[in-house]
PDB file of N, CA and C in Angstrom:
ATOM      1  N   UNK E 883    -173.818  45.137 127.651  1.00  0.00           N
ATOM      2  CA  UNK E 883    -173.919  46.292 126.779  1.00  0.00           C
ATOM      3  C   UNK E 883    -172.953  47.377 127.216  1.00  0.00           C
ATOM      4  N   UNK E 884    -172.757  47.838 128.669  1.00  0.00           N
ATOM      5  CA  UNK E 884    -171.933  48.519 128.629  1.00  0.00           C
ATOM      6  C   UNK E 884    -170.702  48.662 128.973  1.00  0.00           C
ATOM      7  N   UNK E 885    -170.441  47.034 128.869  1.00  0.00           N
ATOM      8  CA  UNK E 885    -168.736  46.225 128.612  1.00  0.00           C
ATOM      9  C   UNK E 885    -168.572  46.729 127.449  1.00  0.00           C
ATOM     10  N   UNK E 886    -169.578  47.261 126.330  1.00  0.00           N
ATOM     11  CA  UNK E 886    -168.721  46.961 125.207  1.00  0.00           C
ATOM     12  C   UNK E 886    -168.866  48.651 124.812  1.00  0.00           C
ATOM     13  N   UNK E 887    -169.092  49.487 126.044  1.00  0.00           N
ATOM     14  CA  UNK E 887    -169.120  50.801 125.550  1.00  0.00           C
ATOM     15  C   UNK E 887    -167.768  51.146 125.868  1.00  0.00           C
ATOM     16  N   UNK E 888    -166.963  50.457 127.081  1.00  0.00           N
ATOM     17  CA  UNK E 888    -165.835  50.923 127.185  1.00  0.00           C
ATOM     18  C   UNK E 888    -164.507  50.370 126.704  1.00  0.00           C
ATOM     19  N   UNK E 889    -164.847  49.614 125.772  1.00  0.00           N
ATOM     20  CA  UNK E 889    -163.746  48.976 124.708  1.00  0.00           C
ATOM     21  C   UNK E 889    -163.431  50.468 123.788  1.00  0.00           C
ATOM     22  N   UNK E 890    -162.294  50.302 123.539  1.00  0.00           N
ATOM     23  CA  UNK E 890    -161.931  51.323 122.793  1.00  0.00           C
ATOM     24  C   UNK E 890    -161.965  50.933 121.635  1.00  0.00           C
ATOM     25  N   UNK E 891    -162.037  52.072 120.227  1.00  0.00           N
ATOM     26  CA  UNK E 891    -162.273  51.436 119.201  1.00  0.00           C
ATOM     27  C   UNK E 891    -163.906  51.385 118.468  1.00  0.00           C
ATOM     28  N   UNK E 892    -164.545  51.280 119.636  1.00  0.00           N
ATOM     29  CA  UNK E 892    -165.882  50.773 119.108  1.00  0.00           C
ATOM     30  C   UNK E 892    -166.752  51.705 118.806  1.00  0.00           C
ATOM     31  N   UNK E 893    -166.346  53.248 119.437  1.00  0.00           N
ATOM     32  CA  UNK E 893    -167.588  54.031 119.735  1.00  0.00           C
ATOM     33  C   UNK E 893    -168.077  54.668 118.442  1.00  0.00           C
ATOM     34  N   UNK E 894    -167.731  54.884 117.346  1.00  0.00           N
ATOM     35  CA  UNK E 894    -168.558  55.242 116.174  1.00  0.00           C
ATOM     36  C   UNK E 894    -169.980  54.554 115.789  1.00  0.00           C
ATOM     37  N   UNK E 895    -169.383  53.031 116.078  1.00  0.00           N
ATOM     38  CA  UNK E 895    -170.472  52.015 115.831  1.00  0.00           C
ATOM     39  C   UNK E 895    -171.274  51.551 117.093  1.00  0.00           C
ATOM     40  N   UNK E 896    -171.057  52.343 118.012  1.00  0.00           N
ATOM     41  CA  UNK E 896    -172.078  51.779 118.723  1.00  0.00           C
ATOM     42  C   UNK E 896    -172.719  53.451 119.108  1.00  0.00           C
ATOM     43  N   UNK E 897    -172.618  54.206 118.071  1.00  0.00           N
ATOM     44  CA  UNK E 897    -172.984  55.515 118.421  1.00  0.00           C
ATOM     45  C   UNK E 897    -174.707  54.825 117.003  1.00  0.00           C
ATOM     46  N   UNK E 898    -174.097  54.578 116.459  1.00  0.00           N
ATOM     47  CA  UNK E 898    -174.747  54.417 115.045  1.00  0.00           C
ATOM     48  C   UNK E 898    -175.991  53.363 115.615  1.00  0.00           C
ATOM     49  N   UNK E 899    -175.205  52.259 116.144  1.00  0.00           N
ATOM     50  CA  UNK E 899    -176.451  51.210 116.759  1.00  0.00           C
ATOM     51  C   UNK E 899    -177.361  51.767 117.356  1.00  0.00           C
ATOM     52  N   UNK E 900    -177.113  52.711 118.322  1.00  0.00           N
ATOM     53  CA  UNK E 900    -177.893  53.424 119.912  1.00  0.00           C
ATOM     54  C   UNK E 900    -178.635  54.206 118.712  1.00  0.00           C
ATOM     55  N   UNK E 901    -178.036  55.003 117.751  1.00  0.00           N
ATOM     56  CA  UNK E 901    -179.152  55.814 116.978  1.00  0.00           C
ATOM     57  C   UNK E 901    -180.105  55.025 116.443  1.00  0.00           C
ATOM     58  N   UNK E 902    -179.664  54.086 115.262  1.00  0.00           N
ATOM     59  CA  UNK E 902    -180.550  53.163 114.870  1.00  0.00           C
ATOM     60  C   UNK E 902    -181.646  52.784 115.806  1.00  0.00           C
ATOM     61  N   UNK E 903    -181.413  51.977 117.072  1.00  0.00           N
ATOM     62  CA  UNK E 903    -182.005  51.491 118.181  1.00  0.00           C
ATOM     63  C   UNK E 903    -183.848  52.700 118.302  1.00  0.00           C
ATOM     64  N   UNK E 904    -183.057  53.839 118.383  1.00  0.00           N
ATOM     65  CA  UNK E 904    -183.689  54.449 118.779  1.00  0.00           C
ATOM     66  C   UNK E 904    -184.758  54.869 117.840  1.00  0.00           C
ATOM     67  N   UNK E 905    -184.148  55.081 116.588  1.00  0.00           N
ATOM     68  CA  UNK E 905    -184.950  55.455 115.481  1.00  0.00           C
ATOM     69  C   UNK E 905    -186.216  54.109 115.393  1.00  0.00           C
ATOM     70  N   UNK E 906    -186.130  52.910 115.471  1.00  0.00           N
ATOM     71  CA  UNK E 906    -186.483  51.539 114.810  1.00  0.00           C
ATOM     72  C   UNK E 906    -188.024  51.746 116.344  1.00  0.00           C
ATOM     73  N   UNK E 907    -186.988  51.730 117.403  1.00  0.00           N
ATOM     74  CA  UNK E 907    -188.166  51.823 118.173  1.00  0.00           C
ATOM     75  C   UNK E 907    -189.240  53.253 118.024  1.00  0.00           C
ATOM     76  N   UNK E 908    -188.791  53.782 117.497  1.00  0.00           N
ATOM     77  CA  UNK E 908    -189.934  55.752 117.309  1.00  0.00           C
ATOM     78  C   UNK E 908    -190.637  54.647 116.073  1.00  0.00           C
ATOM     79  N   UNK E 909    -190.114  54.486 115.167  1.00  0.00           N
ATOM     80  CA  UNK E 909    -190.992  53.891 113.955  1.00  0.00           C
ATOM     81  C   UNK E 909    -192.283  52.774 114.156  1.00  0.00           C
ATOM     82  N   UNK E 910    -191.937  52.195 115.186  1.00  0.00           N
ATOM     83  CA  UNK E 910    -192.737  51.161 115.539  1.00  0.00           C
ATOM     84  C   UNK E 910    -193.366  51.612 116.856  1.00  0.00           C
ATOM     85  N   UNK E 911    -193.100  53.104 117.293  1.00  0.00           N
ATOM     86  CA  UNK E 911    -193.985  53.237 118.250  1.00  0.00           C
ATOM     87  C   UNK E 911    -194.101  52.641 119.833  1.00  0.00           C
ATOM     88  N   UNK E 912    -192.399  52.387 119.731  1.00  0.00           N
ATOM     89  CA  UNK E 912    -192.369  51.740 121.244  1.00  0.00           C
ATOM     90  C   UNK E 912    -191.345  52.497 122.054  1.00  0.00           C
ATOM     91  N   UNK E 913    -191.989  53.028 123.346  1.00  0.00           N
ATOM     92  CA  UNK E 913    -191.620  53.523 124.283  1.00  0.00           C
ATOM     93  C   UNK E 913    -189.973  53.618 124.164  1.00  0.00           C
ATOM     94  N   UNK E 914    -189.076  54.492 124.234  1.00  0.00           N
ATOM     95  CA  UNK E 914    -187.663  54.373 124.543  1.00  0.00           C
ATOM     96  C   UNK E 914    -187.017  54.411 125.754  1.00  0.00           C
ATOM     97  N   UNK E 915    -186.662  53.662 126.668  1.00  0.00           N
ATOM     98  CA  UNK E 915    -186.775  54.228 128.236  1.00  0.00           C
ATOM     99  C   UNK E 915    -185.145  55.124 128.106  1.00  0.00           C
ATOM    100  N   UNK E 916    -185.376  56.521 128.986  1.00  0.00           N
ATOM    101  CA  UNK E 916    -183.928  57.234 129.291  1.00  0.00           C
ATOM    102  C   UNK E 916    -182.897  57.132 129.548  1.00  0.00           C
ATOM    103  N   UNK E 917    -182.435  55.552 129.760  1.00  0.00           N
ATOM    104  CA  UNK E 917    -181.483  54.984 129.934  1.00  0.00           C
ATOM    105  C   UNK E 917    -180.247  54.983 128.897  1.00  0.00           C
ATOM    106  N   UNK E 918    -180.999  55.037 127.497  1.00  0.00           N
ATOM    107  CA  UNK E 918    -180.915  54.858 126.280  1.00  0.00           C
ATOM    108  C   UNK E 918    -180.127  55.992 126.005  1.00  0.00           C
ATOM    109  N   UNK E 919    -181.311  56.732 126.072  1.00  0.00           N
ATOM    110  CA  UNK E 919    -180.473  58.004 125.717  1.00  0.00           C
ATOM    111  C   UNK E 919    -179.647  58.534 125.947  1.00  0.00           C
ATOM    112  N   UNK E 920    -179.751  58.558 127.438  1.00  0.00           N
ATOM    113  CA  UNK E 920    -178.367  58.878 128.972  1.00  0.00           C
ATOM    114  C   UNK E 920    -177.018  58.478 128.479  1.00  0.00           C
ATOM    115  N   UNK E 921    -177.160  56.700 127.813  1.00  0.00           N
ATOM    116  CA  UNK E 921    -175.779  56.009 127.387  1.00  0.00           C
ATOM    117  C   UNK E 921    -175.412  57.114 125.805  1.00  0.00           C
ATOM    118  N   UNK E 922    -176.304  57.415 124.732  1.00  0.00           N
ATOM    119  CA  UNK E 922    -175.726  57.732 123.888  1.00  0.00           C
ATOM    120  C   UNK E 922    -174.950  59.271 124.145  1.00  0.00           C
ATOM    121  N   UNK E 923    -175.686  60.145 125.006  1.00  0.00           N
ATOM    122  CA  UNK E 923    -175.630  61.033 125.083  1.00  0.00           C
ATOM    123  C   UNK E 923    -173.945  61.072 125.700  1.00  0.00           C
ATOM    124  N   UNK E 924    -173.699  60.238 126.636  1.00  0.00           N
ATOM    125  CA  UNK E 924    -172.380  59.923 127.414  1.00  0.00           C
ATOM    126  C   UNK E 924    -171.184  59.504 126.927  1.00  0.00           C
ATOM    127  N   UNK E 925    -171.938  58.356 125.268  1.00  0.00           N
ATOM    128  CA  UNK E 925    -170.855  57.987 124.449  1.00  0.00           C
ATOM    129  C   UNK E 925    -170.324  59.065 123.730  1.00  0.00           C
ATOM    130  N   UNK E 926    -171.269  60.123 123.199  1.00  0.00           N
ATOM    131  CA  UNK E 926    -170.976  61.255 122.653  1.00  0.00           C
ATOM    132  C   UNK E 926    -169.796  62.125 123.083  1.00  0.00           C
ATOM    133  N   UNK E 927    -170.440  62.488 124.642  1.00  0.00           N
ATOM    134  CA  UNK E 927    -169.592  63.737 125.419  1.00  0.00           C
ATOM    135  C   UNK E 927    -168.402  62.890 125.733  1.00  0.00           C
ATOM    136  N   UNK E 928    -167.775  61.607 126.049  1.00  0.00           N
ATOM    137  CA  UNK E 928    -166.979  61.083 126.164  1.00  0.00           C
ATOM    138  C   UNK E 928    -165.861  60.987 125.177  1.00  0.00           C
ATOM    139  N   UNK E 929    -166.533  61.490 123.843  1.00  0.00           N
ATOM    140  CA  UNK E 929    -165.674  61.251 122.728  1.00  0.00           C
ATOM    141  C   UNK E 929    -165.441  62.738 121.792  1.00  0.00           C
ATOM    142  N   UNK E 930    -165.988  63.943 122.894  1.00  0.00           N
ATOM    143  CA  UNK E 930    -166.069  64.822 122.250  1.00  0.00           C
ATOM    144  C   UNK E 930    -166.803  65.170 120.720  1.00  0.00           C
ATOM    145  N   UNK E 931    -167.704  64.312 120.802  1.00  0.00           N
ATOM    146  CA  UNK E 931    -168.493  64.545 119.625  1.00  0.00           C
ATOM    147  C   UNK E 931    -169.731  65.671 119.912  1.00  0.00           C
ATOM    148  N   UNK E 932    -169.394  66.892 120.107  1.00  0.00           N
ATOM    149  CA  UNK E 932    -170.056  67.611 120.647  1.00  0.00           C
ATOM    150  C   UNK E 932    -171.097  68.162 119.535  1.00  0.00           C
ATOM    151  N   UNK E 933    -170.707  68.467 118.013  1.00  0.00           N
ATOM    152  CA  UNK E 933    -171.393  68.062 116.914  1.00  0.00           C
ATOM    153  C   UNK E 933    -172.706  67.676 116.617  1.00  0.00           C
ATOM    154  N   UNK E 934    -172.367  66.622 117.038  1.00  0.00           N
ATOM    155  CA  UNK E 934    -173.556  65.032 116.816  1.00  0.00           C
ATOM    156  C   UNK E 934    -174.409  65.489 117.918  1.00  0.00           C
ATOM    157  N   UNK E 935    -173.891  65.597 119.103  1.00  0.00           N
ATOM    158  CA  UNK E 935    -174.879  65.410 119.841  1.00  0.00           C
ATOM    159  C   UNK E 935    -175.855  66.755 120.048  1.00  0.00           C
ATOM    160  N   UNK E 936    -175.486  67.698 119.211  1.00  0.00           N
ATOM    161  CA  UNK E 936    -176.278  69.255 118.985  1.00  0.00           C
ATOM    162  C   UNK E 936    -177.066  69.135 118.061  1.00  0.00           C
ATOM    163  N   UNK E 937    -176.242  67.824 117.208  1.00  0.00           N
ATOM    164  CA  UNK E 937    -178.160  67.611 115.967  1.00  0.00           C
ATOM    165  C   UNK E 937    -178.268  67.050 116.703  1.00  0.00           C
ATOM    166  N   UNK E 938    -178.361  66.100 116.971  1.00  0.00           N
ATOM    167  CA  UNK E 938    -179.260  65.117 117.846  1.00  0.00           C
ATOM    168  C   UNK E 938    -180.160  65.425 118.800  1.00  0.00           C
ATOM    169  N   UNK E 939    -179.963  66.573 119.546  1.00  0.00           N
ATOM    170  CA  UNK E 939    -180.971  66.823 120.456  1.00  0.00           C
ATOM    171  C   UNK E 939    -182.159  68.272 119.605  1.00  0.00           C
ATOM    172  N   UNK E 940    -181.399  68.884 118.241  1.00  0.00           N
ATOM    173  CA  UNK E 940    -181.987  70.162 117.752  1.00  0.00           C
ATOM    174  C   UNK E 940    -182.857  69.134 117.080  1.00  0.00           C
ATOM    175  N   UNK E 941    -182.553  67.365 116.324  1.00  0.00           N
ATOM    176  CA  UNK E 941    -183.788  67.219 115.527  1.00  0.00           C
ATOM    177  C   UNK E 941    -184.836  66.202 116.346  1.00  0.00           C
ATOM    178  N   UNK E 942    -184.311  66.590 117.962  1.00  0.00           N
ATOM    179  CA  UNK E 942    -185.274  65.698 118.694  1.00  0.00           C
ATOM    180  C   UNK E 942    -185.094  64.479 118.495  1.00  0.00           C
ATOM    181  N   UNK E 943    -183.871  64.006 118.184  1.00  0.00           N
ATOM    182  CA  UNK E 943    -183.942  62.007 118.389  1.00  0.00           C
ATOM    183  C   UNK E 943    -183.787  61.897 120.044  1.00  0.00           C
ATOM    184  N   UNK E 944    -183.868  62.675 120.918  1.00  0.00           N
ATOM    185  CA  UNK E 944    -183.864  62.022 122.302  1.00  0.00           C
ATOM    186  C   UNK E 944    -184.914  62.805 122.845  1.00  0.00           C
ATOM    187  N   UNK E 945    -185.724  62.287 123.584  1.00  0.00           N
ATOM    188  CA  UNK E 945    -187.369  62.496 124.213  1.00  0.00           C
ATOM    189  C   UNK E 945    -186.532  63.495 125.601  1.00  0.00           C
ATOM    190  N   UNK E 946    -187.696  64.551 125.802  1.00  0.00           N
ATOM    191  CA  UNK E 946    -187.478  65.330 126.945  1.00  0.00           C
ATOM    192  C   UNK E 946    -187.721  64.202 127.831  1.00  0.00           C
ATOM    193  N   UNK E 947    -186.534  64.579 129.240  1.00  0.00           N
ATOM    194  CA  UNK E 947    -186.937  63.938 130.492  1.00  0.00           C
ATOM    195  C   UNK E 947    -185.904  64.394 131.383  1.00  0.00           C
ATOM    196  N   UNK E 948    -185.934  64.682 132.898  1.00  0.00           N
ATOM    197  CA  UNK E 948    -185.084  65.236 133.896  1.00  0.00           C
ATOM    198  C   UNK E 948    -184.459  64.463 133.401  1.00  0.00           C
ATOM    199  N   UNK E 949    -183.878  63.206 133.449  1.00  0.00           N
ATOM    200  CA  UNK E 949    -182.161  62.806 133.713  1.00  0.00           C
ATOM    201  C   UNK E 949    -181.736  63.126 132.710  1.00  0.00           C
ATOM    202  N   UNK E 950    -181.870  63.599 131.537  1.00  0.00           N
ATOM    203  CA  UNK E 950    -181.577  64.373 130.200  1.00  0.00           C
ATOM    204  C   UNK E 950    -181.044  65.538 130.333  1.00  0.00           C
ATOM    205  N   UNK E 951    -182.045  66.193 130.773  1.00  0.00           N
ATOM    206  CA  UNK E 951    -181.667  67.207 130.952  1.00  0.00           C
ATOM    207  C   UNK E 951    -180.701  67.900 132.117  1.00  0.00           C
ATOM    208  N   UNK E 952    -180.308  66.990 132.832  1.00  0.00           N
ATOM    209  CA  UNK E 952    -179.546  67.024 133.690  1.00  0.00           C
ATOM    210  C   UNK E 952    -178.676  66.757 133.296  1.00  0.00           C
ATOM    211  N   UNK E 953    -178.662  65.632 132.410  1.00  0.00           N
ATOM    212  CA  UNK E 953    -176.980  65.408 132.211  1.00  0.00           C
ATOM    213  C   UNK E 953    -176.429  66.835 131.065  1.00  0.00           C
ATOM    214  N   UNK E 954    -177.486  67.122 130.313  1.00  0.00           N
ATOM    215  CA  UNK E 954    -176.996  68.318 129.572  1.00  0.00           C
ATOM    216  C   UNK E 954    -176.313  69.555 130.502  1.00  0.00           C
ATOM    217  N   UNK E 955    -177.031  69.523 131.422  1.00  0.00           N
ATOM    218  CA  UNK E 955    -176.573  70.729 132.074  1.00  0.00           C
ATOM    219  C   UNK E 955    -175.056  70.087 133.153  1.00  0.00           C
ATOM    220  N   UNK E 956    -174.686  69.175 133.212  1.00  0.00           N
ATOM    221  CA  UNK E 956    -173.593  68.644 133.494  1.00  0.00           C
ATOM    222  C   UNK E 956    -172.066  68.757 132.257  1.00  0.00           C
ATOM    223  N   UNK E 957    -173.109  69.048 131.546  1.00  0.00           N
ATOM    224  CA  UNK E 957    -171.702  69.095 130.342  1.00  0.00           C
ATOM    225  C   UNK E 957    -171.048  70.850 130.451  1.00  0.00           C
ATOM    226  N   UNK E 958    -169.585  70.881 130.264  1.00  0.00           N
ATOM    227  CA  UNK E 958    -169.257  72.195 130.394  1.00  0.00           C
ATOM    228  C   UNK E 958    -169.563  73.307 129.125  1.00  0.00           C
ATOM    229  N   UNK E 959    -170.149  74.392 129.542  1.00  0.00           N
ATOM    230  CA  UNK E 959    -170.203  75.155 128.176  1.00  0.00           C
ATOM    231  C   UNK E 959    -168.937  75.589 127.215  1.00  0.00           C
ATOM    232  N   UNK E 960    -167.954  75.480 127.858  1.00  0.00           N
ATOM    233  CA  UNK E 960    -166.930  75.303 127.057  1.00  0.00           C
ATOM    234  C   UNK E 960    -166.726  74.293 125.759  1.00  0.00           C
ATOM    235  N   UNK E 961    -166.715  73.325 125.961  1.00  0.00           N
ATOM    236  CA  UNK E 961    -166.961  72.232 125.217  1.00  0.00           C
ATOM    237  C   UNK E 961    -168.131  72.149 124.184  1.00  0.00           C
ATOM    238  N   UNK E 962    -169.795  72.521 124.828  1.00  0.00           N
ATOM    239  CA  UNK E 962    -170.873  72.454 123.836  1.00  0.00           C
ATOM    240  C   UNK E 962    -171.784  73.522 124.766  1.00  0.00           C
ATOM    241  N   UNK E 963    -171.698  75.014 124.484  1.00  0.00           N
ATOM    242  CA  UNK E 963    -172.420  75.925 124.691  1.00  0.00           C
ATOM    243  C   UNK E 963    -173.559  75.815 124.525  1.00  0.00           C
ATOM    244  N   UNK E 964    -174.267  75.413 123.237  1.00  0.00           N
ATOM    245  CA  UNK E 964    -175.979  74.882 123.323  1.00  0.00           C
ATOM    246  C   UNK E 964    -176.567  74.161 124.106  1.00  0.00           C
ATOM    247  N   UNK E 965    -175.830  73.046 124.836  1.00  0.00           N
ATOM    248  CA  UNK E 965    -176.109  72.285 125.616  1.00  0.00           C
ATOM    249  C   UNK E 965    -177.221  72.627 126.478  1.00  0.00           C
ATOM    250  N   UNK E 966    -176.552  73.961 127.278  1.00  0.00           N
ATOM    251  CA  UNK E 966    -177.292  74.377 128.378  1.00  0.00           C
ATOM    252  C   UNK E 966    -178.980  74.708 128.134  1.00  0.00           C
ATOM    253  N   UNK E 967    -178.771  75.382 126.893  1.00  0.00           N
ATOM    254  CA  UNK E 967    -179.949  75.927 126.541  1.00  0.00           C
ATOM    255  C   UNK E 967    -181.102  74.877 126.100  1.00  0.00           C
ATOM    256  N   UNK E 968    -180.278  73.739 125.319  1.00  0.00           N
ATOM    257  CA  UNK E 968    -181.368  72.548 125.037  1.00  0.00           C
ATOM    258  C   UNK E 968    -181.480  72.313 126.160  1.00  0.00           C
ATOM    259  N   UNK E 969    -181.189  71.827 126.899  1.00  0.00           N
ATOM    260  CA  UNK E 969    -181.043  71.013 128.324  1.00  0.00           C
ATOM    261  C   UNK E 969    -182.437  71.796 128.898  1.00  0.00           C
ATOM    262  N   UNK E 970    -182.186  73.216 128.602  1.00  0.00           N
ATOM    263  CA  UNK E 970    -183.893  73.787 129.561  1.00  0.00           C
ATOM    264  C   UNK E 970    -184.701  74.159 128.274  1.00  0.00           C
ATOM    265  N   UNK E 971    -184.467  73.682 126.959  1.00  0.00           N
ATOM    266  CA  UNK E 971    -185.811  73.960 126.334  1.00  0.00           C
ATOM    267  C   UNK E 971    -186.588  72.526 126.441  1.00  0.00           C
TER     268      UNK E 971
END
């Protein structure tokens, strides 16, 4: 899985899968472990999709948890200023 995060080329669609992924498991009610999230959140900031990943955390598709929020607060506010603030709400 994450041979194929660092192929270039791919990351729109495997931004879309990791969402899907995530959505399919909330619907059915099964646990998402942070790992998950950690990778989308990384494919994001890696690609400067700083955007996406400000809905993404304002409509709650990724579950509070320290390594989350850690990595938010790892991102520069330059780049995605909200960050910080989701990161400690």
């Amino acid at each position: 899985f994450c041979a194929v995060l660092e192929e270039p080329g791919h990351e729109r669609y495997m931004v879309a899968v990791l969402v899907e992924y995530v959505r399919l498991l909330n619907v059915h009610r099964i646990v998402v472990e942070h790992f998950i999230f950690e990778c989308l959140i990384a494919l994001l900031v890696k690609n400067g999709w700083y955007t996406q990943l400000q809905m993404i955390l304002q409509y709650h598709c990724v579950d509070d948890s320290m390594p989350v929020a850690f990595q938010l607060m790892s991102i520069s506010p330059a780049h995605c200023p909200a960050a910080h603030q989701l990161a400690l709400d």
